[in-house]
XYZ file of C-alpha atoms in Angstrom:
707
model
C 13.347 74.005 -20.814
C 13.370 71.040 -18.456
C 11.797 71.572 -15.047
C 13.718 71.160 -11.798
C 11.699 68.008 -11.017
C 12.644 66.436 -14.372
C 16.323 67.259 -13.881
C 16.342 65.821 -10.346
C 14.572 62.664 -11.605
C 17.244 62.219 -14.281
C 20.028 62.697 -11.735
C 18.356 60.186 -9.383
C 18.260 57.631 -12.190
C 21.997 58.092 -12.782
C 22.780 57.768 -9.088
C 20.830 54.526 -8.883
C 22.731 52.859 -11.727
C 25.467 50.420 -10.817
C 29.139 51.034 -11.748
C 29.967 49.613 -15.160
C 32.697 46.972 -15.448
C 34.598 46.071 -18.622
C 33.553 42.930 -20.504
C 34.466 39.600 -18.857
C 37.260 38.847 -21.360
C 38.916 42.203 -20.623
C 38.783 41.507 -16.864
C 40.744 38.298 -17.403
C 43.241 40.036 -19.722
C 43.964 42.777 -17.194
C 44.481 40.284 -14.358
C 46.850 38.161 -16.441
C 48.762 41.267 -17.553
C 49.276 42.116 -13.874
C 50.547 38.587 -13.168
C 47.865 37.931 -10.549
C 46.245 34.499 -10.213
C 42.514 34.027 -9.772
C 43.151 32.553 -6.316
C 45.141 35.614 -5.209
C 42.471 37.981 -6.535
C 39.800 35.959 -4.735
C 41.740 36.353 -1.477
C 41.928 40.121 -1.958
C 38.203 40.360 -2.711
C 37.367 37.980 0.178
C 35.500 35.580 -2.078
C 36.069 32.185 -3.707
C 38.234 31.365 -6.715
C 35.140 30.018 -8.460
C 33.421 33.368 -8.004
C 36.352 35.159 -9.667
C 36.153 32.652 -12.518
C 32.461 33.494 -12.849
C 33.289 37.221 -13.007
C 35.699 36.523 -15.843
C 33.483 34.263 -17.895
C 30.279 36.235 -17.450
C 28.449 33.757 -15.237
C 27.888 36.337 -12.485
C 28.550 39.938 -11.506
C 29.864 41.283 -8.178
C 27.607 43.089 -5.720
C 28.373 46.058 -3.493
C 30.763 46.631 -1.766
C 32.813 44.066 -3.734
C 31.645 45.690 -6.978
C 33.258 49.041 -6.211
C 36.492 47.428 -5.016
C 36.745 45.269 -8.144
C 36.078 48.255 -10.388
C 38.818 50.280 -8.656
C 41.291 47.449 -9.208
C 40.389 47.059 -12.874
C 40.626 50.804 -13.458
C 44.123 50.791 -11.974
C 45.213 47.844 -14.098
C 43.697 49.424 -17.217
C 45.769 52.579 -16.731
C 48.918 50.460 -16.290
C 48.387 47.667 -18.819
C 46.462 49.186 -21.738
C 46.348 46.767 -24.680
C 48.091 47.733 -27.914
C 44.819 47.040 -29.640
C 42.952 49.315 -27.292
C 40.525 50.309 -29.989
C 39.225 46.750 -30.033
C 38.784 46.630 -26.270
C 35.596 47.872 -24.656
C 36.221 51.038 -22.591
C 35.821 50.882 -18.838
C 33.409 53.802 -18.845
C 30.833 52.107 -21.043
C 27.865 54.277 -22.045
C 24.964 53.952 -19.619
C 21.653 52.427 -20.690
C 18.772 54.843 -20.689
C 16.853 55.124 -17.428
C 13.767 52.896 -17.309
C 10.348 54.444 -17.478
C 7.498 53.686 -15.065
C 7.012 50.249 -16.602
C 10.591 49.269 -15.814
C 11.430 48.854 -19.524
C 14.489 50.804 -20.728
C 13.690 53.666 -23.040
C 13.918 53.028 -26.751
C 16.700 54.329 -28.922
C 19.367 51.639 -28.401
C 18.910 48.335 -30.235
C 18.793 45.399 -27.821
C 21.629 43.711 -29.669
C 23.846 46.761 -29.161
C 22.648 47.750 -25.691
C 25.369 48.464 -23.128
C 25.711 45.527 -20.806
C 24.138 43.057 -23.212
C 25.255 39.475 -22.593
C 28.613 39.005 -24.171
C 29.482 35.988 -26.351
C 31.691 34.720 -23.514
C 28.644 34.570 -21.226
C 26.562 32.630 -23.699
C 29.376 30.110 -24.108
C 29.364 29.330 -20.375
C 25.625 28.782 -19.958
C 24.261 25.355 -20.795
C 20.956 25.048 -22.570
C 18.345 22.746 -21.174
C 18.601 19.225 -22.631
C 15.561 17.247 -23.632
C 14.096 15.549 -20.588
C 13.568 11.782 -20.793
C 9.865 12.060 -20.035
C 9.074 14.656 -22.716
C 10.754 17.254 -24.886
C 10.976 20.801 -23.499
C 7.668 22.583 -23.855
C 9.151 25.261 -26.076
C 10.391 22.736 -28.644
C 6.876 22.187 -29.953
C 5.563 25.730 -29.916
C 6.769 29.149 -31.026
C 8.278 31.162 -28.207
C 5.849 33.750 -26.806
C 6.563 37.418 -27.333
C 8.865 38.837 -24.669
C 7.713 41.571 -22.323
C 11.195 43.116 -22.466
C 13.755 42.132 -25.067
C 16.693 43.976 -23.515
C 18.886 42.223 -20.944
C 19.680 43.905 -17.655
C 23.447 43.452 -17.199
C 22.949 42.987 -13.456
C 20.665 39.989 -14.017
C 22.012 38.156 -17.082
C 20.261 34.888 -16.213
C 16.763 36.163 -15.607
C 14.512 36.317 -12.549
C 14.494 32.705 -11.338
C 15.651 29.119 -11.622
C 14.166 25.717 -10.795
C 16.721 23.606 -8.927
C 16.723 19.813 -9.213
C 18.428 17.220 -7.038
C 21.505 17.019 -9.303
C 22.463 20.673 -8.860
C 21.125 21.815 -12.230
C 19.304 25.132 -12.036
C 16.911 25.599 -14.961
C 16.219 29.209 -15.898
C 14.339 31.178 -18.531
C 15.059 30.844 -22.246
C 16.422 27.313 -21.763
C 19.553 28.174 -19.769
C 20.912 25.789 -17.148
C 23.289 26.878 -14.385
C 25.413 24.628 -12.184
C 24.544 25.131 -8.519
C 27.072 23.507 -6.128
C 25.145 24.427 -2.935
C 24.456 21.610 -0.478
C 22.925 23.717 2.321
C 20.338 26.478 2.338
C 22.869 29.161 3.445
C 25.166 28.065 0.595
C 22.227 28.321 -1.789
C 21.444 31.856 -0.642
C 25.087 32.913 -1.076
C 25.160 31.350 -4.544
C 21.931 33.101 -5.540
C 23.263 36.504 -4.514
C 26.933 36.210 -5.501
C 27.153 33.892 -8.493
C 23.798 33.149 -10.093
C 23.181 36.417 -11.928
C 19.488 36.177 -11.015
C 17.017 38.960 -10.345
C 14.738 41.371 -12.166
C 14.671 45.133 -12.600
C 12.165 47.225 -10.690
C 8.836 48.010 -12.361
C 8.869 51.664 -11.313
C 11.889 53.940 -11.011
C 11.034 54.558 -7.346
C 10.561 50.867 -6.608
C 12.874 47.957 -5.802
C 14.430 45.245 -7.932
C 12.903 41.781 -7.578
C 14.952 39.376 -5.488
C 16.227 36.102 -6.980
C 13.709 33.264 -6.820
C 14.944 29.685 -6.366
C 12.251 27.050 -6.888
C 13.104 23.726 -5.247
C 11.960 20.372 -6.566
C 11.286 17.657 -3.981
C 14.707 16.116 -4.679
C 16.470 19.460 -4.272
C 14.646 20.134 -1.007
C 15.735 16.782 0.457
C 19.324 17.332 -0.695
C 19.351 20.644 1.213
C 18.138 18.964 4.405
C 14.472 19.878 4.107
C 11.618 17.388 4.529
C 9.966 16.310 1.307
C 6.547 17.233 2.705
C 5.272 19.535 5.428
C 2.783 17.839 7.693
C 0.761 19.151 10.593
C -2.722 19.742 12.005
C -3.033 23.323 10.685
C -4.084 24.412 7.226
C -1.285 23.698 4.779
C -0.782 27.352 3.887
C 0.104 28.125 7.518
C 2.579 25.254 7.884
C 6.249 26.001 8.463
C 9.363 24.313 9.775
C 9.655 24.409 13.590
C 12.187 26.867 14.999
C 14.407 24.013 16.172
C 14.671 22.379 12.750
C 18.342 21.952 11.678
C 17.882 24.026 8.520
C 16.343 26.913 10.464
C 19.316 26.762 12.835
C 21.730 26.695 9.879
C 20.147 29.862 8.521
C 20.466 31.625 11.874
C 24.096 30.540 12.394
C 24.985 31.976 8.980
C 23.577 35.342 10.142
C 20.574 35.177 7.832
C 17.005 35.911 8.911
C 13.557 34.604 8.053
C 10.462 36.769 7.826
C 7.662 36.421 10.348
C 5.975 33.709 8.293
C 9.030 31.496 8.869
C 10.322 28.715 6.641
C 7.233 27.604 4.792
C 6.310 26.876 1.169
C 7.424 30.427 0.315
C 10.432 31.365 2.444
C 12.145 34.751 2.273
C 15.710 34.732 3.591
C 17.468 38.065 4.077
C 20.004 40.231 5.856
C 19.363 43.820 6.772
C 20.195 46.143 3.896
C 23.565 47.863 3.936
C 23.147 51.211 2.258
C 21.138 50.761 -0.933
C 22.145 47.131 -1.366
C 19.486 44.549 -0.500
C 20.417 40.980 0.351
C 17.346 38.827 -0.004
C 16.441 35.543 -1.707
C 13.013 33.959 -2.180
C 12.627 30.176 -2.008
C 9.610 28.183 -3.187
C 9.297 24.488 -2.307
C 7.200 22.662 -4.892
C 6.495 19.579 -2.776
C 5.152 21.838 -0.013
C 2.386 23.053 -2.350
C 4.023 26.403 -3.085
C 2.180 26.432 -6.417
C -1.518 26.099 -5.625
C -3.160 23.791 -8.149
C -6.150 26.155 -8.432
C -3.930 28.937 -9.780
C -1.062 26.970 -11.348
C -2.910 24.044 -12.868
C -0.553 21.114 -13.499
C 2.646 23.176 -13.123
C 4.044 21.318 -10.097
C 3.995 18.080 -12.088
C 5.921 19.513 -15.042
C 9.618 18.920 -15.702
C 11.941 21.607 -14.257
C 12.604 23.300 -17.635
C 8.861 23.609 -18.223
C 8.256 24.961 -14.729
C 10.964 27.544 -15.348
C 9.292 28.476 -18.614
C 5.897 29.009 -16.952
C 7.184 30.948 -13.962
C 9.673 32.885 -16.081
C 7.009 34.125 -18.480
C 4.772 35.071 -15.540
C 7.712 36.986 -14.034
C 8.345 38.817 -17.304
C 4.711 39.764 -17.833
C 3.460 40.205 -14.273
C 6.002 40.015 -11.438
C 8.545 37.550 -10.073
C 6.432 35.189 -7.930
C 6.892 35.709 -4.203
C 3.942 33.822 -2.770
C 0.454 32.823 -3.851
C -1.048 34.535 -6.885
C -3.097 36.616 -4.422
C 0.116 37.791 -2.754
C 1.596 38.539 -6.177
C -1.477 40.574 -7.117
C -1.094 42.712 -4.012
C 2.693 43.018 -4.345
C 2.269 44.128 -7.946
C 0.160 47.093 -6.801
C 2.978 48.305 -4.558
C 5.689 47.554 -7.130
C 3.909 49.758 -9.675
C 2.946 52.463 -7.152
C 5.848 52.591 -4.650
C 4.921 54.460 -1.469
C 8.010 56.698 -1.380
C 10.344 58.619 -3.671
C 13.514 60.646 -3.060
C 13.002 64.365 -2.560
C 15.131 67.300 -1.484
C 14.804 68.470 2.124
C 14.165 72.223 1.913
C 16.022 72.929 5.150
C 19.137 70.762 4.868
C 19.305 70.285 1.109
C 19.753 66.533 1.634
C 17.863 63.873 -0.242
C 15.254 62.212 1.952
C 12.457 59.688 1.489
C 9.165 61.417 0.719
C 5.621 60.407 -0.155
C 5.059 59.309 -3.738
C 1.856 61.023 -4.954
C -0.817 58.599 -6.105
C 0.398 55.803 -3.816
C -1.098 54.518 -0.563
C 1.884 55.663 1.497
C 3.859 53.709 4.072
C 1.442 53.696 7.017
C -1.728 51.617 7.318
C -5.039 53.482 7.487
C -7.973 52.210 9.502
C -11.221 52.015 7.541
C -14.476 53.678 8.472
C -16.601 51.372 10.670
C -19.073 50.457 7.875
C -16.153 49.563 5.593
C -14.531 47.234 8.121
C -15.277 43.630 8.994
C -17.227 42.767 12.169
C -14.073 41.547 13.973
C -12.034 44.676 13.187
C -10.861 46.746 16.202
C -12.583 49.919 14.916
C -15.877 48.033 15.089
C -15.336 46.093 18.309
C -13.772 48.994 20.253
C -16.445 51.504 19.220
C -19.408 49.173 19.635
C -20.494 50.006 16.090
C -23.967 48.709 15.207
C -24.685 50.811 12.144
C -24.290 48.109 9.520
C -21.653 47.390 6.897
C -21.009 47.728 3.198
C -22.306 44.693 1.321
C -20.593 45.303 -2.001
C -20.086 41.763 -3.250
C -20.359 40.020 -6.599
C -23.720 38.745 -7.819
C -25.137 35.414 -6.678
C -28.628 35.636 -8.120
C -31.126 33.146 -9.513
C -34.230 34.389 -11.258
C -37.547 33.339 -9.719
C -38.927 30.440 -11.736
C -42.418 31.929 -11.755
C -41.095 34.910 -13.753
C -40.192 32.656 -16.706
C -42.485 32.961 -19.736
C -43.757 29.998 -21.744
C -41.680 31.175 -24.691
C -38.529 31.130 -22.581
C -39.220 27.671 -21.192
C -39.676 26.305 -24.716
C -36.235 27.463 -25.827
C -33.958 24.408 -26.057
C -30.708 25.685 -24.575
C -29.209 27.573 -21.656
C -25.958 29.302 -22.658
C -23.477 30.726 -20.189
C -21.360 33.792 -20.919
C -18.272 34.612 -18.870
C -16.823 38.120 -18.732
C -13.042 38.119 -19.091
C -11.348 39.278 -15.878
C -14.351 41.387 -14.868
C -12.618 42.784 -11.782
C -9.690 43.890 -13.921
C -12.038 45.674 -16.314
C -13.626 47.416 -13.323
C -10.204 48.596 -12.102
C -9.621 50.662 -15.262
C -9.810 54.402 -14.523
C -11.305 53.601 -11.122
C -10.990 56.574 -8.774
C -10.443 55.431 -5.193
C -9.643 57.108 -1.902
C -5.996 57.485 -0.923
C -6.374 59.160 2.469
C -8.206 58.411 5.718
C -12.013 58.732 5.732
C -13.853 61.768 7.088
C -17.372 61.537 8.541
C -20.224 63.654 7.120
C -23.909 63.972 8.096
C -26.615 64.578 5.479
C -24.107 65.150 2.663
C -25.058 66.020 -0.903
C -24.239 63.052 -3.094
C -21.302 63.556 -5.440
C -20.566 60.652 -7.812
C -16.953 61.816 -8.178
C -16.042 61.359 -4.504
C -15.103 57.800 -3.469
C -16.437 56.611 -0.168
C -19.295 54.903 1.671
C -22.794 56.392 1.810
C -25.800 55.482 3.959
C -28.932 55.760 1.808
C -32.389 54.238 1.462
C -32.961 52.651 -1.955
C -35.830 50.400 -0.854
C -38.367 52.550 -2.687
C -36.973 51.589 -6.088
C -39.131 48.911 -7.729
C -36.963 46.344 -9.588
C -37.928 44.289 -12.620
C -38.405 40.729 -11.232
C -36.712 39.353 -14.362
C -33.485 41.186 -13.479
C -31.458 41.272 -10.281
C -31.490 44.448 -8.241
C -28.300 46.393 -8.955
C -27.993 47.318 -5.289
C -27.588 43.935 -3.564
C -25.364 40.899 -4.220
C -28.290 38.449 -4.061
C -30.300 40.632 -6.431
C -33.182 41.157 -3.988
C -34.795 44.541 -3.328
C -33.254 46.543 -0.444
C -35.463 46.627 2.640
C -34.301 49.914 4.173
C -31.286 52.193 4.637
C -27.981 50.536 3.847
C -24.372 51.436 3.137
C -23.311 51.689 -0.499
C -20.092 52.452 -2.313
C -20.044 55.527 -4.542
C -20.393 53.558 -7.790
C -23.586 51.871 -6.634
C -25.281 55.140 -5.692
C -24.048 56.778 -8.890
C -25.720 53.992 -10.858
C -28.991 54.555 -9.004
C -28.714 58.195 -10.071
C -27.921 57.088 -13.641
C -31.154 55.062 -13.652
C -33.095 58.229 -12.838
C -33.567 57.917 -9.076
C -33.065 60.699 -6.520
C -30.264 59.913 -4.098
C -30.316 61.541 -0.645
C -27.601 60.097 1.624
C -28.166 60.121 5.371
C -24.460 60.125 6.241
C -21.184 59.230 4.597
C -17.498 58.438 5.113
C -15.576 60.115 2.303
C -11.940 60.609 1.345
C -10.514 63.957 0.317
C -7.392 62.642 -1.444
C -8.275 60.502 -4.438
C -6.631 58.969 -7.494
C -6.650 56.137 -10.034
C -4.352 53.994 -7.864
C -5.010 50.765 -9.782
C -4.438 52.106 -13.305
C -0.850 50.800 -13.776
C -1.909 47.498 -12.172
C -4.756 47.242 -14.648
C -2.547 48.124 -17.611
C 0.170 45.575 -16.815
C -2.232 42.717 -16.110
C -4.353 43.520 -19.162
C -1.260 43.382 -21.385
C -0.185 40.113 -19.748
C -3.637 38.590 -20.262
C -4.089 39.719 -23.875
C -0.511 38.831 -24.906
C -0.775 35.352 -23.412
C -4.091 34.721 -25.142
C -2.505 35.863 -28.402
C 0.326 33.361 -27.900
C -2.383 30.714 -27.564
C -3.887 31.703 -30.904
C -6.661 33.988 -29.626
C -5.948 37.306 -31.328
C -7.764 40.607 -31.768
C -8.248 40.156 -35.513
C -10.605 37.169 -35.165
C -14.290 37.576 -35.944
C -16.755 36.276 -33.359
C -17.143 32.789 -34.865
C -13.375 32.290 -35.148
C -12.917 33.731 -31.655
C -15.259 31.121 -30.182
C -13.437 28.360 -32.060
C -10.028 29.601 -30.861
C -11.223 29.802 -27.258
C -12.539 26.245 -27.437
C -9.091 24.854 -28.235
C -6.719 27.405 -26.673
C -5.975 25.372 -23.532
C -4.816 22.415 -25.623
C -2.504 24.586 -27.753
C 0.217 24.813 -25.106
C -0.355 23.635 -21.489
C 2.479 25.839 -20.204
C 0.998 29.017 -21.663
C -2.467 27.948 -20.503
C -1.034 27.700 -16.976
C 0.365 31.225 -17.264
C -3.053 32.489 -18.357
C -4.718 30.771 -15.401
C -2.205 32.334 -13.015
C -2.794 35.808 -14.459
C -6.552 35.487 -13.907
C -5.962 34.226 -10.353
C -3.646 37.192 -9.733
C -6.465 39.592 -10.549
C -9.084 37.993 -8.308
C -6.637 37.176 -5.537
C -5.144 40.660 -5.500
C -8.564 42.260 -5.117
C -9.451 39.775 -2.382
C -6.231 40.499 -0.462
C -7.339 44.114 -0.044
C -9.624 42.805 2.699
C -7.739 39.797 4.051
C -9.485 38.358 7.124
C -7.753 37.019 10.256
C -6.477 33.436 10.190
C -5.848 30.909 12.921
C -7.987 29.146 15.495
C -6.786 31.309 18.363
C -7.884 34.652 16.948
C -10.341 36.702 19.035
C -12.559 39.522 17.770
C -11.055 42.955 18.326
C -7.438 41.853 18.013
C -5.327 43.305 15.233
C -4.093 40.732 12.728
C -0.951 40.990 10.572
C -2.703 42.086 7.372
C -3.911 45.258 9.108
C -0.337 46.540 9.268
C -0.176 46.798 5.469
C -1.022 50.091 3.743
C -2.710 47.857 1.147
C -5.310 46.557 3.625
C -8.018 48.650 2.037
C -11.520 47.130 2.098
C -12.899 50.364 0.632
C -10.845 49.870 -2.559
C -11.996 46.260 -2.790
C -15.602 47.448 -2.404
C -15.104 50.000 -5.182
C -13.805 47.373 -7.627
C -16.604 44.915 -6.901
C -19.333 47.588 -6.915
C -18.197 48.829 -10.318
C -18.007 45.260 -11.677
C -21.539 44.514 -10.470
C -22.848 47.792 -11.899
C -21.164 47.013 -15.234
C -22.884 43.620 -15.258
C -26.329 45.078 -14.496
C -25.942 47.766 -17.152
C -25.287 45.080 -19.779
C -28.228 43.002 -18.516
C -30.540 45.999 -18.860
C -29.268 46.877 -22.328
C -29.657 43.266 -23.457
C -33.292 43.312 -22.349
C -33.939 46.536 -24.275
C -32.200 45.356 -27.456
C -33.286 41.691 -27.578
C -36.109 41.203 -25.088
C -34.018 38.487 -23.425
C -33.647 38.196 -19.642
C -31.052 36.140 -17.766
C -31.763 32.962 -15.850
C -28.966 33.443 -13.316
C -25.812 35.422 -12.571
C -22.788 34.328 -10.559
C -20.058 36.969 -10.277
C -18.839 37.362 -13.871
C -20.946 34.557 -15.407
C -24.494 35.017 -16.771
C -26.809 32.347 -18.213
C -29.374 33.111 -20.936
C -32.084 31.005 -22.564
C -31.180 30.539 -26.219
C -32.606 29.066 -29.421
C -29.174 27.619 -30.270
C -26.021 26.314 -28.643
C -23.903 29.362 -29.460
C -23.851 32.942 -28.127
C -24.112 33.951 -31.790
C -27.730 32.739 -31.632
C -28.900 35.432 -29.197
C -26.332 38.252 -28.913
C -27.409 41.508 -30.604
C -25.788 42.409 -33.948
C -26.435 45.331 -36.288
C -27.428 44.821 -39.913
C -23.766 45.369 -40.811
C -22.845 42.330 -38.741
C -21.094 44.349 -36.051
C -21.996 43.770 -32.362
C -24.447 46.257 -30.895
C -22.772 48.485 -28.279
C -24.000 48.362 -24.712
C -24.799 44.677 -24.450
C -22.574 41.628 -24.103
C -19.899 41.416 -26.793
C -17.558 38.556 -27.587
C -13.836 39.229 -27.454
C -10.588 38.673 -25.589
C -10.196 42.006 -23.776
C -11.122 42.394 -20.088
C -14.852 43.006 -19.769
C -15.750 41.297 -23.062
C -17.426 37.890 -23.065
C -16.576 34.315 -23.986
C -18.580 31.106 -23.898
C -18.653 29.516 -20.449
C -20.833 26.476 -21.183
C -24.002 25.108 -22.755
C -26.712 22.901 -21.230
C -30.355 22.156 -21.943
C -33.024 24.588 -20.798
C -34.663 21.713 -18.924
C -31.429 21.223 -16.971
C -31.323 24.913 -16.018
C -34.942 25.078 -14.893
C -34.495 21.923 -12.809
C -31.600 23.572 -10.928
C -33.537 26.802 -10.457
C -36.465 24.901 -8.942
C -34.045 23.279 -6.489
C -32.699 26.689 -5.458
C -29.358 26.122 -7.163
C -27.548 28.543 -9.451
C -27.162 27.355 -13.077
C -24.287 29.823 -13.585
C -22.233 27.866 -11.045
C -22.612 24.584 -12.922
C -23.084 25.578 -16.586
C -19.458 24.797 -17.438
C -19.396 21.212 -16.189
C -23.059 20.356 -16.023
C -22.849 18.498 -12.722
C -24.573 19.908 -9.659
C -24.266 18.960 -6.006
C -27.849 19.242 -4.880
C -27.236 19.435 -1.143
C -24.970 22.506 -1.305
C -26.196 25.867 -0.121
C -26.346 28.565 -2.770
């Protein structure tokens, strides 16, 4: 028998679904049977004649409260003017699609082609497909289309999550569609996006929120809307925005729209306060204002609009609709997959209220423990804390040259291995704290409790050929220091007694990042597969596929780059530092008001990633006798008798990789080739105090930089 919680969840899903309208052709038939013109209907619905035309040809769907009014009218007409061939007409009360699961994908059981609300033939007839651009054919014309994250079409968003708008009013969307956008001002564009475009994306968790429409503006489109082609100013570009007295900002205000606190910058969010459950919000991205950072979206800004739409659309399908930098997207994805609240029944009144969603970080920010904070944080400055800080960072270690043997120096090559999305691999099944920290003195160490521990590990003698697992620079600790749980647990795993002096621990814990890990892992692996790097390849074929995968399809390669940047950026955002020249230590900065400002979770991810790296280094030494030359975050360099990882990685007699060491493969945590140089080149850098792992990919080194 179903539990009360399951029944209430099912009822909630039904309540959240939008009213179902008849197919577009039936809407037009009913209106004509009533003898009402489109102009007269538009007047009654307080909208434009073009909008009514869009309702009747499937170009767009009405939003609340117009949706309910339109449905009431159609129901009345249907009762009065039923067609003689009623059996051939879709009923008004169309069967509901199954409620989405936690991934946001509708449950199976209804074929996509027969799903209620699927795009009707009339809709497809009204949507133009992208023509070949003069400069080059559309990217998808030369390559097979990648697998779709979700093959069903949400009837509320028939045209996908986003469009790229050019200066001629053509809005290029996913799957090659092109919409006509008549807007000539930003307020008009916002109205079009919400009322006529059919853009948006379904929520990723049943307790979450749908993604708002994203309109990406080319330079020509920006100028047409009254925006400057470039943003210029003395500040860093990411902090630039239009001044408050700019005509476009005034237009937005006069139309009763609002901008978020970050103003009208490269990523501008324009909204009105929600009325009931209906959100009114549109995201704009201005390409010529560097909305797409070249480091994350390599070459995308220079692509033709259809290709840009293809890249961003696939990212939206597999990760999330972009709403800022990839770092912002990484953080937003955490919240989208673990919403802070859910509806629950008030035991006193019986009403549905907003309650805490177990496993989430909640709605209120939590201050960290002093050793988990940054030196400028108010909890440090106000308390006068001098007890030190967590130093859980990624490796930046170079092996002492005098520890190299003659045999190692005579090997001809230095080969770099890179671990795929190492931080993502560390996030899998990672237990983190969800509540505020509590302070303990002389606690007994428990490797299952996340937190920060003060302990003295300086008595542990490291192998000089390996980095210490306890410090980012790989040097031996010199006294008591703060460590995250995973670091101390690894010391215990290595056979050392651990006796913490004090600790800040969290009583409520959970695998908060698990759905984040699962979605990004699928996105990463699926995109690699689309580029020809599949799970069925043996190690030699895997290396060959990785060598050419970026040339297979530049658009898909850009998606892959953005996914990797989303992982690293999202982890980094958990401890975003203050920005701006006028900041003073002790002041709160905007990031602190987010429940996702959690430096302790960032420390847990990085500590586990560093421990994973050291464990592999130690196992490699035991199995092969090989020791690394250098480590930089997720890249390690080994001396090798040949130019390939196949020349030194451990394999069993059966040909299978030995477990425990570095293994080649496409999954997060497995390795790929980063680069190959001569051993002489590597030793030369090491003697200069530079890190070969930083330069192994390109070979060039800037000898005056500090490592």
